[in-house]
């Protein structure tokens, strides 16, 4: 059955998440600490880091347990709650903006060979981004990809903060298929996680390509239809499918 469309994950598939990560996190921590110390001068960075971890734990519980991704505003509110701090609506809104746009302050590197591979693929297939989000919402990821000249290659983008569902929920893949005008068997999904990308694609009826070029997934199941170790090999991998 010929392929007509590709869906592509963002984190650790299109970009290397660890690059720029320390800069993003420090900017967020510095902003939080300034807000907290305005009300509680004795507060320490350790206090803020602990609250920051509480927000991350809340995210992962929802992501793995209910296949949803809490909005950035919800996660920032979780930080205030962990710190037992009441903040103004204006301070909360500014903190959310800093968290959401941190991706632009500390942009991650593109995966090696990505730009060339996507440009080549766009000549043969319809493309969609299909990604779960955390602090960085879809609108900011689009801005980053536009700055890198890649957004124009995609016919659609599906982000969990906008749909309300995360991979491996089949509804995430359904949204992408509808936007691409393709049936499940005509789609190959490329992502770095077996639990979300591979399991979700196979459950939906699409073909699953596990990308290992940024980091290996320690899980050993479910099995993908193909493994992509470097973006330069994409034409060969897709032809084999």
PDB file of C-alpha atoms in Angstrom:
ATOM      1  CA  UNK A   1       0.000   0.000   0.000  1.00  0.00           C
ATOM      2  CA  UNK A   2       1.637   3.282  -1.054  1.00  0.00           C
ATOM      3  CA  UNK A   3       2.276   6.045   1.423  1.00  0.00           C
ATOM      4  CA  UNK A   4       0.696   9.434   0.803  1.00  0.00           C
ATOM      5  CA  UNK A   5       1.483  11.295   4.012  1.00  0.00           C
ATOM      6  CA  UNK A   6       3.911  11.566   6.920  1.00  0.00           C
ATOM      7  CA  UNK A   7       3.320  12.768  10.461  1.00  0.00           C
ATOM      8  CA  UNK A   8       6.392  13.826  12.422  1.00  0.00           C
ATOM      9  CA  UNK A   9       6.979  14.249  16.151  1.00  0.00           C
ATOM     10  CA  UNK A  10       8.803  17.393  17.356  1.00  0.00           C
ATOM     11  CA  UNK A  11      10.797  16.765  20.548  1.00  0.00           C
ATOM     12  CA  UNK A  12      13.856  14.532  20.043  1.00  0.00           C
ATOM     13  CA  UNK A  13      12.715  13.830  16.504  1.00  0.00           C
ATOM     14  CA  UNK A  14      12.920  17.178  14.745  1.00  0.00           C
ATOM     15  CA  UNK A  15      14.957  18.847  17.477  1.00  0.00           C
ATOM     16  CA  UNK A  16      17.479  17.797  20.129  1.00  0.00           C
ATOM     17  CA  UNK A  17      15.616  18.610  23.340  1.00  0.00           C
ATOM     18  CA  UNK A  18      18.673  18.814  25.588  1.00  0.00           C
ATOM     19  CA  UNK A  19      20.271  21.615  23.569  1.00  0.00           C
ATOM     20  CA  UNK A  20      19.184  24.991  24.893  1.00  0.00           C
ATOM     21  CA  UNK A  21      17.430  23.205  27.745  1.00  0.00           C
ATOM     22  CA  UNK A  22      19.576  24.586  30.565  1.00  0.00           C
ATOM     23  CA  UNK A  23      19.165  28.110  29.222  1.00  0.00           C
ATOM     24  CA  UNK A  24      15.381  27.720  28.988  1.00  0.00           C
ATOM     25  CA  UNK A  25      15.123  26.300  32.474  1.00  0.00           C
ATOM     26  CA  UNK A  26      17.362  28.929  34.069  1.00  0.00           C
ATOM     27  CA  UNK A  27      15.389  31.760  32.481  1.00  0.00           C
ATOM     28  CA  UNK A  28      12.179  30.289  33.875  1.00  0.00           C
ATOM     29  CA  UNK A  29      13.689  29.740  37.334  1.00  0.00           C
ATOM     30  CA  UNK A  30      15.112  33.267  37.442  1.00  0.00           C
ATOM     31  CA  UNK A  31      11.722  34.733  36.591  1.00  0.00           C
ATOM     32  CA  UNK A  32       9.926  32.617  39.178  1.00  0.00           C
ATOM     33  CA  UNK A  33      12.461  33.499  41.852  1.00  0.00           C
ATOM     34  CA  UNK A  34      12.035  37.228  41.181  1.00  0.00           C
ATOM     35  CA  UNK A  35       8.262  36.948  41.570  1.00  0.00           C
ATOM     36  CA  UNK A  36       8.526  34.844  44.709  1.00  0.00           C
ATOM     37  CA  UNK A  37      11.145  37.051  46.400  1.00  0.00           C
ATOM     38  CA  UNK A  38       9.037  40.141  45.798  1.00  0.00           C
ATOM     39  CA  UNK A  39       6.565  38.629  48.279  1.00  0.00           C
ATOM     40  CA  UNK A  40       8.931  36.415  50.287  1.00  0.00           C
ATOM     41  CA  UNK A  41      12.506  37.791  50.302  1.00  0.00           C
ATOM     42  CA  UNK A  42      13.889  34.803  52.175  1.00  0.00           C
ATOM     43  CA  UNK A  43      12.827  32.341  49.461  1.00  0.00           C
ATOM     44  CA  UNK A  44      15.641  30.299  47.958  1.00  0.00           C
ATOM     45  CA  UNK A  45      16.242  28.936  44.494  1.00  0.00           C
ATOM     46  CA  UNK A  46      15.969  25.457  46.019  1.00  0.00           C
ATOM     47  CA  UNK A  47      12.383  26.245  47.034  1.00  0.00           C
ATOM     48  CA  UNK A  48      11.554  27.300  43.502  1.00  0.00           C
ATOM     49  CA  UNK A  49      13.252  24.261  41.981  1.00  0.00           C
ATOM     50  CA  UNK A  50      11.205  21.984  44.217  1.00  0.00           C
ATOM     51  CA  UNK A  51       7.989  23.670  43.083  1.00  0.00           C
ATOM     52  CA  UNK A  52       9.156  23.469  39.487  1.00  0.00           C
ATOM     53  CA  UNK A  53       9.583  19.709  39.888  1.00  0.00           C
ATOM     54  CA  UNK A  54       6.070  19.452  41.276  1.00  0.00           C
ATOM     55  CA  UNK A  55       4.739  20.965  38.040  1.00  0.00           C
ATOM     56  CA  UNK A  56       6.783  18.519  35.974  1.00  0.00           C
ATOM     57  CA  UNK A  57       5.474  15.597  38.012  1.00  0.00           C
ATOM     58  CA  UNK A  58       1.903  16.782  37.466  1.00  0.00           C
ATOM     59  CA  UNK A  59       2.543  16.933  33.734  1.00  0.00           C
ATOM     60  CA  UNK A  60       3.986  13.436  33.529  1.00  0.00           C
ATOM     61  CA  UNK A  61       1.157  11.976  35.619  1.00  0.00           C
ATOM     62  CA  UNK A  62      -1.403  13.363  33.167  1.00  0.00           C
ATOM     63  CA  UNK A  63       0.657  12.516  30.080  1.00  0.00           C
ATOM     64  CA  UNK A  64       1.150   8.896  31.030  1.00  0.00           C
ATOM     65  CA  UNK A  65      -2.081   8.344  32.942  1.00  0.00           C
ATOM     66  CA  UNK A  66      -4.791  10.065  30.901  1.00  0.00           C
ATOM     67  CA  UNK A  67      -3.040  10.869  27.586  1.00  0.00           C
ATOM     68  CA  UNK A  68      -3.520  14.581  28.115  1.00  0.00           C
ATOM     69  CA  UNK A  69      -1.035  17.434  28.546  1.00  0.00           C
ATOM     70  CA  UNK A  70      -1.918  20.154  31.064  1.00  0.00           C
ATOM     71  CA  UNK A  71      -1.733  23.694  29.696  1.00  0.00           C
ATOM     72  CA  UNK A  72       1.286  25.786  30.600  1.00  0.00           C
ATOM     73  CA  UNK A  73      -0.985  28.098  32.628  1.00  0.00           C
ATOM     74  CA  UNK A  74      -2.097  25.105  34.698  1.00  0.00           C
ATOM     75  CA  UNK A  75       1.481  24.002  35.315  1.00  0.00           C
ATOM     76  CA  UNK A  76       2.564  27.480  36.384  1.00  0.00           C
ATOM     77  CA  UNK A  77      -0.437  27.638  38.720  1.00  0.00           C
ATOM     78  CA  UNK A  78       0.793  24.350  40.181  1.00  0.00           C
ATOM     79  CA  UNK A  79       4.100  26.058  40.990  1.00  0.00           C
ATOM     80  CA  UNK A  80       2.368  28.862  42.885  1.00  0.00           C
ATOM     81  CA  UNK A  81       0.348  26.284  44.798  1.00  0.00           C
ATOM     82  CA  UNK A  82       3.457  24.305  45.721  1.00  0.00           C
ATOM     83  CA  UNK A  83       5.013  27.528  47.002  1.00  0.00           C
ATOM     84  CA  UNK A  84       1.777  28.464  48.803  1.00  0.00           C
ATOM     85  CA  UNK A  85       1.944  31.835  47.097  1.00  0.00           C
ATOM     86  CA  UNK A  86      -0.875  34.054  45.891  1.00  0.00           C
ATOM     87  CA  UNK A  87       0.128  36.021  42.792  1.00  0.00           C
ATOM     88  CA  UNK A  88      -1.722  38.641  40.798  1.00  0.00           C
ATOM     89  CA  UNK A  89      -3.314  37.815  37.487  1.00  0.00           C
ATOM     90  CA  UNK A  90      -0.733  40.031  35.791  1.00  0.00           C
ATOM     91  CA  UNK A  91       2.223  38.249  37.430  1.00  0.00           C
ATOM     92  CA  UNK A  92       0.728  34.875  36.562  1.00  0.00           C
ATOM     93  CA  UNK A  93       0.155  35.857  32.928  1.00  0.00           C
ATOM     94  CA  UNK A  94       3.723  37.137  32.587  1.00  0.00           C
ATOM     95  CA  UNK A  95       5.159  33.956  34.107  1.00  0.00           C
ATOM     96  CA  UNK A  96       3.126  31.877  31.658  1.00  0.00           C
ATOM     97  CA  UNK A  97       4.474  33.953  28.768  1.00  0.00           C
ATOM     98  CA  UNK A  98       8.064  33.467  29.965  1.00  0.00           C
ATOM     99  CA  UNK A  99       7.547  29.719  30.264  1.00  0.00           C
ATOM    100  CA  UNK A 100       5.822  29.381  26.892  1.00  0.00           C
ATOM    101  CA  UNK A 101       8.300  31.493  24.956  1.00  0.00           C
ATOM    102  CA  UNK A 102      11.389  30.038  26.593  1.00  0.00           C
ATOM    103  CA  UNK A 103      11.730  27.839  23.515  1.00  0.00           C
ATOM    104  CA  UNK A 104      12.616  30.961  21.528  1.00  0.00           C
ATOM    105  CA  UNK A 105      15.053  32.196  24.195  1.00  0.00           C
ATOM    106  CA  UNK A 106      16.906  28.868  24.318  1.00  0.00           C
ATOM    107  CA  UNK A 107      16.119  27.230  20.974  1.00  0.00           C
ATOM    108  CA  UNK A 108      17.075  23.569  20.553  1.00  0.00           C
ATOM    109  CA  UNK A 109      19.265  22.396  17.705  1.00  0.00           C
ATOM    110  CA  UNK A 110      17.665  20.717  14.718  1.00  0.00           C
ATOM    111  CA  UNK A 111      18.329  17.009  14.348  1.00  0.00           C
ATOM    112  CA  UNK A 112      21.172  16.362  11.931  1.00  0.00           C
ATOM    113  CA  UNK A 113      19.969  16.127   8.349  1.00  0.00           C
ATOM    114  CA  UNK A 114      16.374  17.072   9.208  1.00  0.00           C
ATOM    115  CA  UNK A 115      15.974  20.108   6.948  1.00  0.00           C
ATOM    116  CA  UNK A 116      17.199  18.330   3.839  1.00  0.00           C
ATOM    117  CA  UNK A 117      15.147  15.213   4.536  1.00  0.00           C
ATOM    118  CA  UNK A 118      11.922  17.155   5.093  1.00  0.00           C
ATOM    119  CA  UNK A 119      12.434  19.258   1.982  1.00  0.00           C
ATOM    120  CA  UNK A 120      12.860  16.090  -0.075  1.00  0.00           C
ATOM    121  CA  UNK A 121       9.894  14.375   1.587  1.00  0.00           C
ATOM    122  CA  UNK A 122       7.629  17.371   0.978  1.00  0.00           C
ATOM    123  CA  UNK A 123       8.042  16.847  -2.758  1.00  0.00           C
ATOM    124  CA  UNK A 124       6.435  13.392  -2.504  1.00  0.00           C
ATOM    125  CA  UNK A 125       4.221  13.366   0.575  1.00  0.00           C
ATOM    126  CA  UNK A 126       1.862  15.572   2.529  1.00  0.00           C
ATOM    127  CA  UNK A 127       3.426  16.397   5.902  1.00  0.00           C
ATOM    128  CA  UNK A 128       2.020  17.155   9.340  1.00  0.00           C
ATOM    129  CA  UNK A 129       3.608  17.839  12.716  1.00  0.00           C
ATOM    130  CA  UNK A 130       2.078  15.604  15.377  1.00  0.00           C
ATOM    131  CA  UNK A 131       3.463  16.439  18.792  1.00  0.00           C
ATOM    132  CA  UNK A 132       2.661  16.495  22.477  1.00  0.00           C
ATOM    133  CA  UNK A 133       3.453  19.718  24.297  1.00  0.00           C
ATOM    134  CA  UNK A 134       4.486  20.750  27.797  1.00  0.00           C
ATOM    135  CA  UNK A 135       5.597  24.306  28.568  1.00  0.00           C
ATOM    136  CA  UNK A 136       6.027  25.185  24.878  1.00  0.00           C
ATOM    137  CA  UNK A 137       2.618  25.323  23.136  1.00  0.00           C
ATOM    138  CA  UNK A 138       1.955  24.707  19.485  1.00  0.00           C
ATOM    139  CA  UNK A 139       1.883  28.398  18.612  1.00  0.00           C
ATOM    140  CA  UNK A 140       5.461  28.833  19.893  1.00  0.00           C
ATOM    141  CA  UNK A 141       6.733  25.670  18.213  1.00  0.00           C
ATOM    142  CA  UNK A 142       5.287  26.962  14.936  1.00  0.00           C
ATOM    143  CA  UNK A 143       7.159  30.241  15.427  1.00  0.00           C
ATOM    144  CA  UNK A 144      10.417  28.401  15.993  1.00  0.00           C
ATOM    145  CA  UNK A 145       9.975  26.233  12.909  1.00  0.00           C
ATOM    146  CA  UNK A 146       9.004  29.284  10.867  1.00  0.00           C
ATOM    147  CA  UNK A 147      12.207  31.013  11.984  1.00  0.00           C
ATOM    148  CA  UNK A 148      14.138  27.951  10.818  1.00  0.00           C
ATOM    149  CA  UNK A 149      12.364  27.969   7.445  1.00  0.00           C
ATOM    150  CA  UNK A 150      10.700  24.601   8.040  1.00  0.00           C
ATOM    151  CA  UNK A 151       7.078  25.430   8.803  1.00  0.00           C
ATOM    152  CA  UNK A 152       6.333  26.025   5.119  1.00  0.00           C
ATOM    153  CA  UNK A 153       7.061  22.359   4.405  1.00  0.00           C
ATOM    154  CA  UNK A 154       4.128  21.173   6.529  1.00  0.00           C
ATOM    155  CA  UNK A 155       0.537  20.998   5.363  1.00  0.00           C
ATOM    156  CA  UNK A 156      -0.827  20.750   8.907  1.00  0.00           C
ATOM    157  CA  UNK A 157       0.208  20.737  12.560  1.00  0.00           C
ATOM    158  CA  UNK A 158      -1.478  18.957  15.450  1.00  0.00           C
ATOM    159  CA  UNK A 159      -0.438  19.797  19.010  1.00  0.00           C
ATOM    160  CA  UNK A 160      -1.842  18.321  22.203  1.00  0.00           C
ATOM    161  CA  UNK A 161      -2.386  21.697  23.871  1.00  0.00           C
ATOM    162  CA  UNK A 162      -4.772  22.572  21.028  1.00  0.00           C
ATOM    163  CA  UNK A 163      -6.573  19.240  20.644  1.00  0.00           C
ATOM    164  CA  UNK A 164      -6.817  18.234  24.298  1.00  0.00           C
ATOM    165  CA  UNK A 165      -5.436  14.741  23.629  1.00  0.00           C
ATOM    166  CA  UNK A 166      -1.920  13.352  23.517  1.00  0.00           C
ATOM    167  CA  UNK A 167      -0.311  10.359  21.886  1.00  0.00           C
ATOM    168  CA  UNK A 168      -0.911   7.404  21.941  1.00  0.00           C
ATOM    169  CA  UNK A 169      -4.602   8.414  21.944  1.00  0.00           C
ATOM    170  CA  UNK A 170      -5.922   7.581  18.483  1.00  0.00           C
ATOM    171  CA  UNK A 171      -7.761  10.904  18.351  1.00  0.00           C
ATOM    172  CA  UNK A 172      -4.437  12.727  18.015  1.00  0.00           C
ATOM    173  CA  UNK A 173      -3.641  10.688  14.919  1.00  0.00           C
ATOM    174  CA  UNK A 174      -7.194  11.100  13.622  1.00  0.00           C
ATOM    175  CA  UNK A 175      -6.817  14.888  13.697  1.00  0.00           C
ATOM    176  CA  UNK A 176      -3.652  14.684  11.644  1.00  0.00           C
ATOM    177  CA  UNK A 177      -5.176  12.239   9.151  1.00  0.00           C
ATOM    178  CA  UNK A 178      -8.201  14.480   8.663  1.00  0.00           C
ATOM    179  CA  UNK A 179      -5.990  17.513   8.094  1.00  0.00           C
ATOM    180  CA  UNK A 180      -3.892  15.608   5.568  1.00  0.00           C
ATOM    181  CA  UNK A 181      -6.843  13.994   3.799  1.00  0.00           C
ATOM    182  CA  UNK A 182      -5.261  10.573   4.156  1.00  0.00           C
ATOM    183  CA  UNK A 183      -6.433   7.204   5.415  1.00  0.00           C
ATOM    184  CA  UNK A 184      -4.530   5.515   8.276  1.00  0.00           C
ATOM    185  CA  UNK A 185      -2.879   2.944   5.995  1.00  0.00           C
ATOM    186  CA  UNK A 186      -1.559   5.774   3.793  1.00  0.00           C
ATOM    187  CA  UNK A 187       0.331   7.419   6.675  1.00  0.00           C
ATOM    188  CA  UNK A 188       3.688   6.754   8.307  1.00  0.00           C
ATOM    189  CA  UNK A 189       4.369   8.404  11.669  1.00  0.00           C
ATOM    190  CA  UNK A 190       7.946   9.218  12.712  1.00  0.00           C
ATOM    191  CA  UNK A 191       8.762   9.668  16.383  1.00  0.00           C
ATOM    192  CA  UNK A 192      11.253   8.774  19.104  1.00  0.00           C
ATOM    193  CA  UNK A 193       9.063   7.035  21.719  1.00  0.00           C
ATOM    194  CA  UNK A 194       7.652   3.538  21.494  1.00  0.00           C
ATOM    195  CA  UNK A 195       5.022   4.173  24.191  1.00  0.00           C
ATOM    196  CA  UNK A 196       3.477   7.157  22.434  1.00  0.00           C
ATOM    197  CA  UNK A 197       4.648   7.366  18.824  1.00  0.00           C
ATOM    198  CA  UNK A 198       4.912   3.703  17.882  1.00  0.00           C
ATOM    199  CA  UNK A 199       1.994   2.443  19.977  1.00  0.00           C
ATOM    200  CA  UNK A 200      -0.285   5.268  18.867  1.00  0.00           C
ATOM    201  CA  UNK A 201       0.503   4.932  15.184  1.00  0.00           C
ATOM    202  CA  UNK A 202       0.038   1.176  15.154  1.00  0.00           C
ATOM    203  CA  UNK A 203      -3.181   1.403  17.152  1.00  0.00           C
ATOM    204  CA  UNK A 204      -4.493   3.934  14.635  1.00  0.00           C
ATOM    205  CA  UNK A 205      -3.573   1.741  11.674  1.00  0.00           C
ATOM    206  CA  UNK A 206      -0.674   3.857  10.406  1.00  0.00           C
ATOM    207  CA  UNK A 207       2.862   2.640   9.933  1.00  0.00           C
ATOM    208  CA  UNK A 208       5.303   3.474  12.726  1.00  0.00           C
ATOM    209  CA  UNK A 209       8.902   4.621  12.212  1.00  0.00           C
ATOM    210  CA  UNK A 210      11.024   4.830  15.370  1.00  0.00           C
ATOM    211  CA  UNK A 211      13.616   7.623  15.136  1.00  0.00           C
ATOM    212  CA  UNK A 212      16.749   6.919  17.187  1.00  0.00           C
ATOM    213  CA  UNK A 213      19.059   9.647  15.899  1.00  0.00           C
ATOM    214  CA  UNK A 214      18.849  11.825  19.007  1.00  0.00           C
ATOM    215  CA  UNK A 215      18.524   9.269  21.779  1.00  0.00           C
ATOM    216  CA  UNK A 216      17.587   5.584  22.016  1.00  0.00           C
ATOM    217  CA  UNK A 217      14.283   4.668  23.622  1.00  0.00           C
ATOM    218  CA  UNK A 218      14.976   2.272  26.530  1.00  0.00           C
ATOM    219  CA  UNK A 219      11.635   0.529  26.023  1.00  0.00           C
ATOM    220  CA  UNK A 220      11.667  -2.601  23.881  1.00  0.00           C
ATOM    221  CA  UNK A 221       7.983  -2.695  22.903  1.00  0.00           C
ATOM    222  CA  UNK A 222       5.949  -2.187  20.888  1.00  0.00           C
ATOM    223  CA  UNK A 223       7.993  -2.888  17.794  1.00  0.00           C
ATOM    224  CA  UNK A 224       8.002  -0.279  14.988  1.00  0.00           C
ATOM    225  CA  UNK A 225       7.589  -1.073  11.316  1.00  0.00           C
ATOM    226  CA  UNK A 226      10.978   0.524  10.657  1.00  0.00           C
ATOM    227  CA  UNK A 227      13.833   2.249  12.482  1.00  0.00           C
ATOM    228  CA  UNK A 228      15.336   5.535  11.274  1.00  0.00           C
ATOM    229  CA  UNK A 229      18.802   6.146  12.718  1.00  0.00           C
ATOM    230  CA  UNK A 230      19.591   9.297  10.697  1.00  0.00           C
ATOM    231  CA  UNK A 231      17.392  11.633   8.703  1.00  0.00           C
ATOM    232  CA  UNK A 232      19.520  11.138   5.588  1.00  0.00           C
ATOM    233  CA  UNK A 233      18.177   7.569   5.446  1.00  0.00           C
ATOM    234  CA  UNK A 234      14.517   8.662   5.275  1.00  0.00           C
ATOM    235  CA  UNK A 235      14.006   8.012   1.529  1.00  0.00           C
ATOM    236  CA  UNK A 236      15.346   4.479   1.869  1.00  0.00           C
ATOM    237  CA  UNK A 237      13.258   3.731   4.968  1.00  0.00           C
ATOM    238  CA  UNK A 238      10.063   5.034   3.391  1.00  0.00           C
ATOM    239  CA  UNK A 239      10.702   3.149   0.168  1.00  0.00           C
ATOM    240  CA  UNK A 240      11.042  -0.075   2.159  1.00  0.00           C
ATOM    241  CA  UNK A 241       7.650   0.572   3.774  1.00  0.00           C
TER     242      UNK A 241
END
